[in-house]
Short mmCIF file of N, CA and C in Angstrom, two decimals:
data_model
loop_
_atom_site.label_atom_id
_atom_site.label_comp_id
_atom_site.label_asym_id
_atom_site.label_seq_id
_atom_site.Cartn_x
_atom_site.Cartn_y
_atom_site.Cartn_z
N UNK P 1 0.82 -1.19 0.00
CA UNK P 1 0.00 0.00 0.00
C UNK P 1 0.87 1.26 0.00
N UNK P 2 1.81 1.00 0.62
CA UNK P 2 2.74 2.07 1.03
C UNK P 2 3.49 2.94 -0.81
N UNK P 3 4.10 1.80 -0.54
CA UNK P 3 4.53 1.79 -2.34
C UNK P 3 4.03 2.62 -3.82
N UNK P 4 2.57 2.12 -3.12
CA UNK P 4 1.34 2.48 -3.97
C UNK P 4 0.88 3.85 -3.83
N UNK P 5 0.91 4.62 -2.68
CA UNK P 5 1.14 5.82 -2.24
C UNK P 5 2.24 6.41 -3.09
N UNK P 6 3.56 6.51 -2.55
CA UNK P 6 4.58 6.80 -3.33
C UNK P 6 4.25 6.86 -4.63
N UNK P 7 3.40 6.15 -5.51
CA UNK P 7 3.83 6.07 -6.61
C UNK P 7 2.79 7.36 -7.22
N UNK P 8 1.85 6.88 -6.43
CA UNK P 8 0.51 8.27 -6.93
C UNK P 8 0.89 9.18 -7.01
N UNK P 9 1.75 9.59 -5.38
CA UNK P 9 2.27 11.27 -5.31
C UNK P 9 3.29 11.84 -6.43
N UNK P 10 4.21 10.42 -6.50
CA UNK P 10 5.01 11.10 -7.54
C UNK P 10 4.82 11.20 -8.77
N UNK P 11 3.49 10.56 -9.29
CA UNK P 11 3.30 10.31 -10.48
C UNK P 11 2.21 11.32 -11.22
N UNK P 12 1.73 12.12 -9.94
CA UNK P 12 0.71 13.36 -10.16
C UNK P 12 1.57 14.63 -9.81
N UNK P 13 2.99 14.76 -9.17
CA UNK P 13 4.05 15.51 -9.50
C UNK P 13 4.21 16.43 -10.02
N UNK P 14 4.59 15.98 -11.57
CA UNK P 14 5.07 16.10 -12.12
C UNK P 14 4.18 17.29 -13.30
N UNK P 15 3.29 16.36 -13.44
CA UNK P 15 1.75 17.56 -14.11
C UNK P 15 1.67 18.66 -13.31
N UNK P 16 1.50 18.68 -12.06
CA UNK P 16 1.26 19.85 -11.30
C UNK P 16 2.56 20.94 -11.50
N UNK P 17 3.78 20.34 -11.51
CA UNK P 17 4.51 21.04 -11.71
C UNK P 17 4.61 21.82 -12.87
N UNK P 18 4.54 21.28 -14.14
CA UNK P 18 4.21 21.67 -15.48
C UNK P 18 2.75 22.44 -15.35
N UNK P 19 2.27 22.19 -15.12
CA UNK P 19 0.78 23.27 -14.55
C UNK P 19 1.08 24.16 -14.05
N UNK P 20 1.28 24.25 -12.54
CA UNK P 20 1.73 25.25 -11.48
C UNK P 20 2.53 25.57 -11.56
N UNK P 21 4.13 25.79 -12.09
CA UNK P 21 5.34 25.80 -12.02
C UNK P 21 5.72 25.03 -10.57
N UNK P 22 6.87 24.91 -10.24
CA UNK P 22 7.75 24.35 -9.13
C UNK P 22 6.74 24.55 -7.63
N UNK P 23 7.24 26.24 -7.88
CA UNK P 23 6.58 26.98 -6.41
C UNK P 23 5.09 26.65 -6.38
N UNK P 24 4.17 26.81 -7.04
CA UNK P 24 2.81 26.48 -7.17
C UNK P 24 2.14 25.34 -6.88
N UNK P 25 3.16 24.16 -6.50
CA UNK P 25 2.25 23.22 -5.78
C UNK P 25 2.29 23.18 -4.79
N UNK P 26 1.10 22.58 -3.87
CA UNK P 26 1.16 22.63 -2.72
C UNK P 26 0.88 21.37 -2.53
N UNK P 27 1.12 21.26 -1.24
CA UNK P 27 0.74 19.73 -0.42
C UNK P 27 -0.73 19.14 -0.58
N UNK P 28 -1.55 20.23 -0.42
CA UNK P 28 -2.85 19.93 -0.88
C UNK P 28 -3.07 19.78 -2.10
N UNK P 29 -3.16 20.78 -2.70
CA UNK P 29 -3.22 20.12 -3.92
C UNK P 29 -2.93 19.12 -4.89
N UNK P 30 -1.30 18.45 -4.51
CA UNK P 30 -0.77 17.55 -4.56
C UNK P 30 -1.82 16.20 -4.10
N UNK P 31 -1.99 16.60 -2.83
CA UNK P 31 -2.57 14.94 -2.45
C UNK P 31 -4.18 14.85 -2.91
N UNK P 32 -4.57 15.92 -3.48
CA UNK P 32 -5.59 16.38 -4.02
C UNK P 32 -5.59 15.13 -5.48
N UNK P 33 -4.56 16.05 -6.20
CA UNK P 33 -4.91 15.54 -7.58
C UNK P 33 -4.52 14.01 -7.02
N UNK P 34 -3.42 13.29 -6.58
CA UNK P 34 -2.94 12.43 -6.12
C UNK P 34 -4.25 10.98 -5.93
N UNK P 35 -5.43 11.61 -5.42
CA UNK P 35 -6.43 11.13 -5.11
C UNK P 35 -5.80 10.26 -3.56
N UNK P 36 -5.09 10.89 -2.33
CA UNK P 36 -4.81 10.80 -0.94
C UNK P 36 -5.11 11.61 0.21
N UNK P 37 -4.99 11.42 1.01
CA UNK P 37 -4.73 12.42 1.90
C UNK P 37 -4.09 13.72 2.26
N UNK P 38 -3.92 15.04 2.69
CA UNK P 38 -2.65 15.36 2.67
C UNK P 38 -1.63 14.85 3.94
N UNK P 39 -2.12 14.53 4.55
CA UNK P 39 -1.37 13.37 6.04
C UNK P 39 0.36 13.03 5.17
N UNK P 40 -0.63 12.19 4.06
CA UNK P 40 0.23 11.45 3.45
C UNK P 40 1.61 11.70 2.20
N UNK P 41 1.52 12.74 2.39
CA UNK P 41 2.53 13.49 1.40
C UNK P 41 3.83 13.15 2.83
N UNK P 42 3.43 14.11 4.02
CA UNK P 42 4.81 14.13 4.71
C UNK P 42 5.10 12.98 5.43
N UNK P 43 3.88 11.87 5.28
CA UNK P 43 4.28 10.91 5.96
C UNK P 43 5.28 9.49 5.23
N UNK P 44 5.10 10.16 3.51
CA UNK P 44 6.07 9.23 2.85
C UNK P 44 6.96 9.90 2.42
N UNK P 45 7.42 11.22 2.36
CA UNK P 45 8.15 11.94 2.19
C UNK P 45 8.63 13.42 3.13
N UNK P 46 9.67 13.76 3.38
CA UNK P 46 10.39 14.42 4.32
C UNK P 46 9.80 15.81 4.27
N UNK P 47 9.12 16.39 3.16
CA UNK P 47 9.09 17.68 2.43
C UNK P 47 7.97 17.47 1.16
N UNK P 48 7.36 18.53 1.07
CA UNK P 48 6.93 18.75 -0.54
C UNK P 48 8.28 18.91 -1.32
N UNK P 49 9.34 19.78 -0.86
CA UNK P 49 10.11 19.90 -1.73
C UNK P 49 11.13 18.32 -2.09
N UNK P 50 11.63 17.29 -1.19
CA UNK P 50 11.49 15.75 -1.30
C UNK P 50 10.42 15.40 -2.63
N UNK P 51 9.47 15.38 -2.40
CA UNK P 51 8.65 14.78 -3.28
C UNK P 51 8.82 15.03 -4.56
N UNK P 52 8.81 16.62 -4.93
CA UNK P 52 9.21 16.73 -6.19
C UNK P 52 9.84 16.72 -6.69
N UNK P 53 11.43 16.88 -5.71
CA UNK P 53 12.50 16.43 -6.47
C UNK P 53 12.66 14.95 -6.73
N UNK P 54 12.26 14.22 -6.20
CA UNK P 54 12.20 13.01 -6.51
C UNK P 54 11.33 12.37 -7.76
N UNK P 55 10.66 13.19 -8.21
CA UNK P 55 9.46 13.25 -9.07
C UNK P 55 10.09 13.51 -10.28
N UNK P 56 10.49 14.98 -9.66
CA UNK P 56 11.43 15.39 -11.27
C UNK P 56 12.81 14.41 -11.33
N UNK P 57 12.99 14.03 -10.84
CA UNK P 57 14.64 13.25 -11.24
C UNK P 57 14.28 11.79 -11.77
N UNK P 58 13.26 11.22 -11.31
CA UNK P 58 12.81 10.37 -12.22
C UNK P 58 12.22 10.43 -13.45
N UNK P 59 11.92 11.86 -13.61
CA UNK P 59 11.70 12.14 -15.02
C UNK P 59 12.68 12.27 -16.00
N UNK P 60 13.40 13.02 -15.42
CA UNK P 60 14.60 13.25 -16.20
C UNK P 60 15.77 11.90 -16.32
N UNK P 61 15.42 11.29 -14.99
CA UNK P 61 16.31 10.12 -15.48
C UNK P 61 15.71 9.22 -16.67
N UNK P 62 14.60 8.80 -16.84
CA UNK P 62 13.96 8.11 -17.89
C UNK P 62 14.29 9.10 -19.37
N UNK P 63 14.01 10.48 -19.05
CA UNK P 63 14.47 11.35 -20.46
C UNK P 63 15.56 10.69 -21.20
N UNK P 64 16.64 10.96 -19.93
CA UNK P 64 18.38 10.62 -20.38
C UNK P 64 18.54 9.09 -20.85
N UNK P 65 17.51 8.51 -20.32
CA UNK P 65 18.05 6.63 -20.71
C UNK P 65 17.65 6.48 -21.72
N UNK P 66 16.48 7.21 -22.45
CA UNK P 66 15.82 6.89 -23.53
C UNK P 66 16.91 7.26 -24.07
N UNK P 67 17.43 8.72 -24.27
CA UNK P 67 18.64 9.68 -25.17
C UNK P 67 19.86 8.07 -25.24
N UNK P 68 19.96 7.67 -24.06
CA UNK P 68 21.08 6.76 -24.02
C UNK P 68 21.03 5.51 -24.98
N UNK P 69 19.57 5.17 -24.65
CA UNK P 69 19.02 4.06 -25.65
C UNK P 69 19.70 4.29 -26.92
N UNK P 70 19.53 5.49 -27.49
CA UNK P 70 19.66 5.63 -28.93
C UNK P 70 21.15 5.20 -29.41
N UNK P 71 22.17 5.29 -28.48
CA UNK P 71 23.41 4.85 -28.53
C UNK P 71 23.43 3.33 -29.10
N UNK P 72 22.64 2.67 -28.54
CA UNK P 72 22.96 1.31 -28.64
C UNK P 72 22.52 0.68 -30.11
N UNK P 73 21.50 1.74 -30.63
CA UNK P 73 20.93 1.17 -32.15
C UNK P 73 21.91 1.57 -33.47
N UNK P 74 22.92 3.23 -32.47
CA UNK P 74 23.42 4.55 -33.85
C UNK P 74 24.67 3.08 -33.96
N UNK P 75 24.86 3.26 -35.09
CA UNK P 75 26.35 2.41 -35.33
C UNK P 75 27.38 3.56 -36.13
N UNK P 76 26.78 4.65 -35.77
CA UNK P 76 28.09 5.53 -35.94
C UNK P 76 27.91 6.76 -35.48
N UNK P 77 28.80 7.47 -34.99
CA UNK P 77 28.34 8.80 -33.82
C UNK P 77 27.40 9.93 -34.80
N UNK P 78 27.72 10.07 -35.76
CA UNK P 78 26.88 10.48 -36.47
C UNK P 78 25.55 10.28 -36.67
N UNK P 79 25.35 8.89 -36.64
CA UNK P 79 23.76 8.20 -36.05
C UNK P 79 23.31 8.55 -35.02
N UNK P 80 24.18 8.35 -34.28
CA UNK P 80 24.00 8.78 -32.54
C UNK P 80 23.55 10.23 -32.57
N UNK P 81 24.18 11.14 -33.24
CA UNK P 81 23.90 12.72 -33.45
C UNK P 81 22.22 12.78 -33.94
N UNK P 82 21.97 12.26 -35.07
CA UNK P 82 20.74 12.21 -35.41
C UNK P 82 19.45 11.71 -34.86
N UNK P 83 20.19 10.72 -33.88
CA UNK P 83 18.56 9.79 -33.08
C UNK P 83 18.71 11.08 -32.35
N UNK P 84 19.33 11.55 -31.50
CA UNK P 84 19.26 12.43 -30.54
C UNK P 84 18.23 14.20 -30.86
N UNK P 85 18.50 14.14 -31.85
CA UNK P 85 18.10 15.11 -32.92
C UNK P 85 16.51 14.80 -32.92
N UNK P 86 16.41 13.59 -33.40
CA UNK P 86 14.81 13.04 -33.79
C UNK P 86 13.97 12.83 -32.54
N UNK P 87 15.22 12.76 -31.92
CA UNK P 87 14.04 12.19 -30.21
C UNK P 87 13.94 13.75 -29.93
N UNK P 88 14.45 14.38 -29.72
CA UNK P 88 14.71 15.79 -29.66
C UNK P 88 13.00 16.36 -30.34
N UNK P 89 13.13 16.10 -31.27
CA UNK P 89 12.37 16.87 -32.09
C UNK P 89 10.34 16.37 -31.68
N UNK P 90 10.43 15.83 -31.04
CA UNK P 90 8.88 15.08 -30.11
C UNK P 90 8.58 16.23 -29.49
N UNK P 91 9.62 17.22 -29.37
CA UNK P 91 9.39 18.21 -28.26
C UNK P 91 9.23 19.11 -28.61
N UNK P 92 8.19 20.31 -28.47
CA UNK P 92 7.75 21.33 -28.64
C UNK P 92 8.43 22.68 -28.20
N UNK P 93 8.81 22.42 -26.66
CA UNK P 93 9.38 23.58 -25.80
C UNK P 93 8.22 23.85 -25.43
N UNK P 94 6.99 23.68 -25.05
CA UNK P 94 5.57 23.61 -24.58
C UNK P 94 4.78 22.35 -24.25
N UNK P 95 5.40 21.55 -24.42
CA UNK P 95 4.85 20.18 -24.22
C UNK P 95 5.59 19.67 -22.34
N UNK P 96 4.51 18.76 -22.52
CA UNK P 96 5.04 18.45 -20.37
C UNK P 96 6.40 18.27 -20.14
N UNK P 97 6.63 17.64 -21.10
CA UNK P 97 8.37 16.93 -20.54
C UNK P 97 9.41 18.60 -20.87
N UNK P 98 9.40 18.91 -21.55
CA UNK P 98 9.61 20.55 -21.87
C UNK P 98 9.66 21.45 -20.92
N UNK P 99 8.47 21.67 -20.46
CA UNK P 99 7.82 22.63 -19.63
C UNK P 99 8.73 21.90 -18.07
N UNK P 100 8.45 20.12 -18.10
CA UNK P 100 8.98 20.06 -16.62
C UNK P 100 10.85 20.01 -16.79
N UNK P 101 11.42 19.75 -17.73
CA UNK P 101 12.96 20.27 -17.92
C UNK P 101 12.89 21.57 -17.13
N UNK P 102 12.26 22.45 -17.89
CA UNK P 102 12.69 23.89 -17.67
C UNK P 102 12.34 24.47 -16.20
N UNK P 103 11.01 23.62 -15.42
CA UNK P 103 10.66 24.19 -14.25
C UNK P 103 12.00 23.56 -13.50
N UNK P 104 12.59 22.17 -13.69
CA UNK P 104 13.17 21.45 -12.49
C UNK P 104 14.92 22.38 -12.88
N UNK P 105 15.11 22.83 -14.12
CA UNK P 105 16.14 23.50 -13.69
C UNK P 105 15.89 24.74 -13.41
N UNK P 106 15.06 25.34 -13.57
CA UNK P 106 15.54 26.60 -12.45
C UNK P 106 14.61 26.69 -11.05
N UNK P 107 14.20 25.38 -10.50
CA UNK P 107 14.47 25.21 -9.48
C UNK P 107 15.40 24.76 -8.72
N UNK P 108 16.63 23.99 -9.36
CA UNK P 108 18.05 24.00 -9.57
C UNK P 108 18.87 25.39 -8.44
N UNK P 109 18.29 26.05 -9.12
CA UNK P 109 19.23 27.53 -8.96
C UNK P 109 18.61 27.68 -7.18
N UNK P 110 17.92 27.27 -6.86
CA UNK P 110 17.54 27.59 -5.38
C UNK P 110 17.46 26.76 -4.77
N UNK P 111 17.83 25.07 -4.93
CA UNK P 111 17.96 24.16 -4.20
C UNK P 111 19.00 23.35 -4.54
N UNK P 112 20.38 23.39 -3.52
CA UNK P 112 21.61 22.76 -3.79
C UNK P 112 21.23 21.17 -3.55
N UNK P 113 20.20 20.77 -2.78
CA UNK P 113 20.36 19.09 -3.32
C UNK P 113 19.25 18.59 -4.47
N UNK P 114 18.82 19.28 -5.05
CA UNK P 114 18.16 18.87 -6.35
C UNK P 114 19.21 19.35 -7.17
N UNK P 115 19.83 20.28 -7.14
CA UNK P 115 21.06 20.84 -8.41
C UNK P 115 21.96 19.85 -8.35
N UNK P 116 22.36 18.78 -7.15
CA UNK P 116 23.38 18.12 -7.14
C UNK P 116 22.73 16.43 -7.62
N UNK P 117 21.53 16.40 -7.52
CA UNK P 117 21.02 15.04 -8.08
C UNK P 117 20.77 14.95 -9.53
N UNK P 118 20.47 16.35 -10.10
CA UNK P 118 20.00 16.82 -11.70
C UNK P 118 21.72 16.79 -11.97
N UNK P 119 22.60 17.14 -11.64
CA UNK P 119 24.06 17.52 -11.75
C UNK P 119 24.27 15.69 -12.35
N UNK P 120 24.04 15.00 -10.80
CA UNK P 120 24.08 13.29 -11.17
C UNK P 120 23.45 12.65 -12.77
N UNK P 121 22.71 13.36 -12.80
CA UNK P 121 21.65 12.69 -13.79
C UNK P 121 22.58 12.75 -15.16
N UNK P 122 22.57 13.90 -15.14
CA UNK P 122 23.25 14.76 -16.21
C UNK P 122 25.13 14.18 -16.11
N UNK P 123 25.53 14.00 -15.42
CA UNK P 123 27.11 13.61 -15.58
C UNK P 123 27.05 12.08 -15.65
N UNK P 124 25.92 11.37 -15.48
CA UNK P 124 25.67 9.65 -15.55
C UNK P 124 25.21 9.97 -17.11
N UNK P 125 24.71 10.43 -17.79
CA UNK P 125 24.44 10.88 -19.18
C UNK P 125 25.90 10.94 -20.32
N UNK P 126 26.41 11.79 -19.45
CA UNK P 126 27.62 12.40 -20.43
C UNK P 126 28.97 11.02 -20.05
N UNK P 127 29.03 10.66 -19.18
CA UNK P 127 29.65 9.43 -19.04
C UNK P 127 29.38 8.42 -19.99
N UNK P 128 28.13 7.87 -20.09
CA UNK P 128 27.73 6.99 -20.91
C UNK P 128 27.99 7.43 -22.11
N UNK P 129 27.60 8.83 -22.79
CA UNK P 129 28.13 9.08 -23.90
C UNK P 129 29.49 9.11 -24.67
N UNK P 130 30.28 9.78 -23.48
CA UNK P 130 31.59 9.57 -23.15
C UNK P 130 32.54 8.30 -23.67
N UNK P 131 31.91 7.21 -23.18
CA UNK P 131 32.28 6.04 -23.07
C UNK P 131 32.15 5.48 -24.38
N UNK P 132 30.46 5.93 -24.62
CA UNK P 132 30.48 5.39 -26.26
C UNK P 132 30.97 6.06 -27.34
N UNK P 133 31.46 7.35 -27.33
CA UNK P 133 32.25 7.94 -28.51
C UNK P 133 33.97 7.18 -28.43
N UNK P 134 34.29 7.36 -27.11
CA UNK P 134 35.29 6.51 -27.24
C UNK P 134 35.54 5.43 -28.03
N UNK P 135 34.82 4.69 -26.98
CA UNK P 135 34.75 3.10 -28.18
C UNK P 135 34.41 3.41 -30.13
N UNK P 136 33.95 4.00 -30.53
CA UNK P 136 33.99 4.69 -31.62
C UNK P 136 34.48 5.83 -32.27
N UNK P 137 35.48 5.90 -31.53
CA UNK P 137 36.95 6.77 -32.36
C UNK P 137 36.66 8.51 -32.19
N UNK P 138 35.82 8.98 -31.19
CA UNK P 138 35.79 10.29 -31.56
C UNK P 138 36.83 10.68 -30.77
N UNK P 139 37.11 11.86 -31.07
CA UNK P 139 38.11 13.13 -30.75
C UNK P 139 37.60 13.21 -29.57
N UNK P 140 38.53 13.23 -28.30
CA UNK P 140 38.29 13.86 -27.17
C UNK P 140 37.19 13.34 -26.61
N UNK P 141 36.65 12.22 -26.14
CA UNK P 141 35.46 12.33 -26.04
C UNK P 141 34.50 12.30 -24.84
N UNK P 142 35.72 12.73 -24.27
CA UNK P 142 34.59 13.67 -22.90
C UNK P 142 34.10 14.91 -22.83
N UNK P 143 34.85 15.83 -23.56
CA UNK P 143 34.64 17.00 -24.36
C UNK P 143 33.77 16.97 -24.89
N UNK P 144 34.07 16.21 -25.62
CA UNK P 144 32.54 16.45 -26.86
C UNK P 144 31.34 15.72 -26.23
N UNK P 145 31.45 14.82 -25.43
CA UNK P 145 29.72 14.43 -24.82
C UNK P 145 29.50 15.43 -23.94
N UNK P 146 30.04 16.33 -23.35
CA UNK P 146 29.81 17.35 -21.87
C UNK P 146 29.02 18.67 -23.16
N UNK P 147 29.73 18.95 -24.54
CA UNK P 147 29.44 19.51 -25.19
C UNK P 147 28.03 19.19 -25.93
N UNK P 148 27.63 18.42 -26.64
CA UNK P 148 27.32 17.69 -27.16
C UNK P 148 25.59 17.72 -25.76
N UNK P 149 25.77 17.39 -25.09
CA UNK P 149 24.56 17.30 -23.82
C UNK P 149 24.73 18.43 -23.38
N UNK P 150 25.09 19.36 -22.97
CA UNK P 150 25.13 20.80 -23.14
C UNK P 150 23.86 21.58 -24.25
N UNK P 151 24.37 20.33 -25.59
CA UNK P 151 23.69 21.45 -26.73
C UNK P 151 22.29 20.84 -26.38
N UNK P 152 22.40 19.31 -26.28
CA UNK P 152 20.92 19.26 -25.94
C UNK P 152 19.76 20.09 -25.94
N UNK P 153 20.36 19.83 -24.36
CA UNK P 153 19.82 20.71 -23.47
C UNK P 153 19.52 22.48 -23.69
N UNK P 154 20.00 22.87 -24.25
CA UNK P 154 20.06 24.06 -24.86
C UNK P 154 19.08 23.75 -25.96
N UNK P 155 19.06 23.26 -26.80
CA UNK P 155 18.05 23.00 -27.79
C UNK P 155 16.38 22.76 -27.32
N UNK P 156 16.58 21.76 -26.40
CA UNK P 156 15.19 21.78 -25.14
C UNK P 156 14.57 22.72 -24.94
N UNK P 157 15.83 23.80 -24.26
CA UNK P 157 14.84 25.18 -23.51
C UNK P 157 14.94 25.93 -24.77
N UNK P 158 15.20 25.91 -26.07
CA UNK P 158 15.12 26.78 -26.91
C UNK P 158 14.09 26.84 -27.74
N UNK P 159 13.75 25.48 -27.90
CA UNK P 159 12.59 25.02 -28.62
C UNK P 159 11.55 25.81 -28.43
N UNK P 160 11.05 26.32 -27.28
CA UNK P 160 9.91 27.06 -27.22
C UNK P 160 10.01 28.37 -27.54
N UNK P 161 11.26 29.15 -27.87
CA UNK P 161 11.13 30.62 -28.31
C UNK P 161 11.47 30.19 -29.67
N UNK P 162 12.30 29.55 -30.06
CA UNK P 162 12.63 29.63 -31.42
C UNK P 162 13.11 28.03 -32.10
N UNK P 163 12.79 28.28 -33.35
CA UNK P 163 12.62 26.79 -34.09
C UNK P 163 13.82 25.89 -33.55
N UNK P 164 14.15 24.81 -33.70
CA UNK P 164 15.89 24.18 -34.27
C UNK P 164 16.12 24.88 -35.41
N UNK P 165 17.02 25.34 -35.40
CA UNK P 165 17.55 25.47 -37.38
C UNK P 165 18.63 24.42 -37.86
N UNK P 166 18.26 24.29 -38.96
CA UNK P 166 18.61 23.30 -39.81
C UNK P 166 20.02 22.74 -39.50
N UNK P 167 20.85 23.73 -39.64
CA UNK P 167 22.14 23.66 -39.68
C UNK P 167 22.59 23.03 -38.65
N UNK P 168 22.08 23.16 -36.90
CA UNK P 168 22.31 22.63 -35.95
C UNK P 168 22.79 20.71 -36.42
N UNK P 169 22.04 19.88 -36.73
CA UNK P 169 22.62 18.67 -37.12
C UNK P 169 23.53 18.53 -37.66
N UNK P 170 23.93 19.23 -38.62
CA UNK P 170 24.99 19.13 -39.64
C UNK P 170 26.40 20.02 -38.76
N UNK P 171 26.18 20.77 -37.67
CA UNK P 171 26.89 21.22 -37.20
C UNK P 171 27.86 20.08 -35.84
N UNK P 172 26.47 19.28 -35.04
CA UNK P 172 26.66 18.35 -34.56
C UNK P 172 27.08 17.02 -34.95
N UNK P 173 27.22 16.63 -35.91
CA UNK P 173 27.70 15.61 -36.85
C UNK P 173 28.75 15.94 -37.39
N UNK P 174 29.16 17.37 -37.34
CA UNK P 174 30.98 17.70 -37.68
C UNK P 174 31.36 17.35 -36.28
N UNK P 175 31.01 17.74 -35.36
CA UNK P 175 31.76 18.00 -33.75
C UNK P 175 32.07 16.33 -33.32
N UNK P 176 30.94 15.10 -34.26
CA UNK P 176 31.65 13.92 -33.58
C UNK P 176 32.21 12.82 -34.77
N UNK P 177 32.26 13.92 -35.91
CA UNK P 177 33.14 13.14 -37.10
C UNK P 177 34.33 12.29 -36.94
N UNK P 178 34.54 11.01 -37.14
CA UNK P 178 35.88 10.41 -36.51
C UNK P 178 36.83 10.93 -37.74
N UNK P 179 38.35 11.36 -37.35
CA UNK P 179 38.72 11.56 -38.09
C UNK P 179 39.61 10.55 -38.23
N UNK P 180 40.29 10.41 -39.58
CA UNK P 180 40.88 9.26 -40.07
C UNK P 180 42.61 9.22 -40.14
#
């Protein structure tokens, strides 16, 4: 039952957050949409602010594994550049997963142990990438995955003021060209 709790709160989270921004949820409302108690927010978790970071980091960790996934199909970093691109492109910069990127980092900026678990997320990301440009001959390739997930991410929160432009792929597909 307990479990089952946990899973509601965190799993109605995440909407509220993308709804409300960060600051805008409350405990009630939370256990509201949640369909619980509010008893039960602090009794399975330390904090509202607990809950949602835990909420958002499981979001974002599933984001990054999917991104990671794509590694294992690209058979050349250049592939790898493009799934990333295409998964990329699902996203609006207004859509939930969008909207909750952008709330959980700049709630980042005012909470040092969510900045240091999003920090985790994000350096378990660029590792893995890391690892796989290596094994496939790129230049430098801790550089270029720290770079490279950098642009991401930048492309994410950009999406909603302004298009991708074109050139961006073709720009990212020079940066992990193996050279010969």
């Amino acid at each position: 039952m307990g479990t089952r709790v946990r899973e509601r709160l965190t799993g109605a989270a995440p909407g509220l957050i993308v709804e409300l921004g960060w600051a805008g949820v409350s405990t009630r409302v939370l256990a509201e949409r949640a369909g619980v108690t509010p008893g039960l927010v602090h009794y399975h978790f330390s904090s509202l602010q607990a809950l949602l970071s835990e909420a958002a980091i499981g979001a974002l960790t599933r984001l990054v594994d999917d991104l990671g996934a794509l590694l294992e199909q690209a058979k050349s970093p250049e592939e790898a550049v493009e799934g990333m691109l295409t998964a990329l492109s699902e996203y609006s910069g207004s859509d939930p997963m969008s909207l909750l990127v952008t709330e959980t980092f700049l709630a980042t900026t005012r909470d040092a142990e969510l900045r240091g678990a999003v920090g985790e997320v994000l350096a378990d990301f660029r590792a893995r990438l890391a690892a796989w440009f290596a094994e496939h001959g790129v230049a430098d390739p801790e550089a270029t995955a720290a770079v490279l997930a950098a642009t991401v991410d930048g492309l994410l929160l950009h999406r909603a003021l302004l298009p991708e432009p074109e050139a961006a792929a073709t720009v990212l597909r020079r940066l992990v060209a193996v050279r010969s």
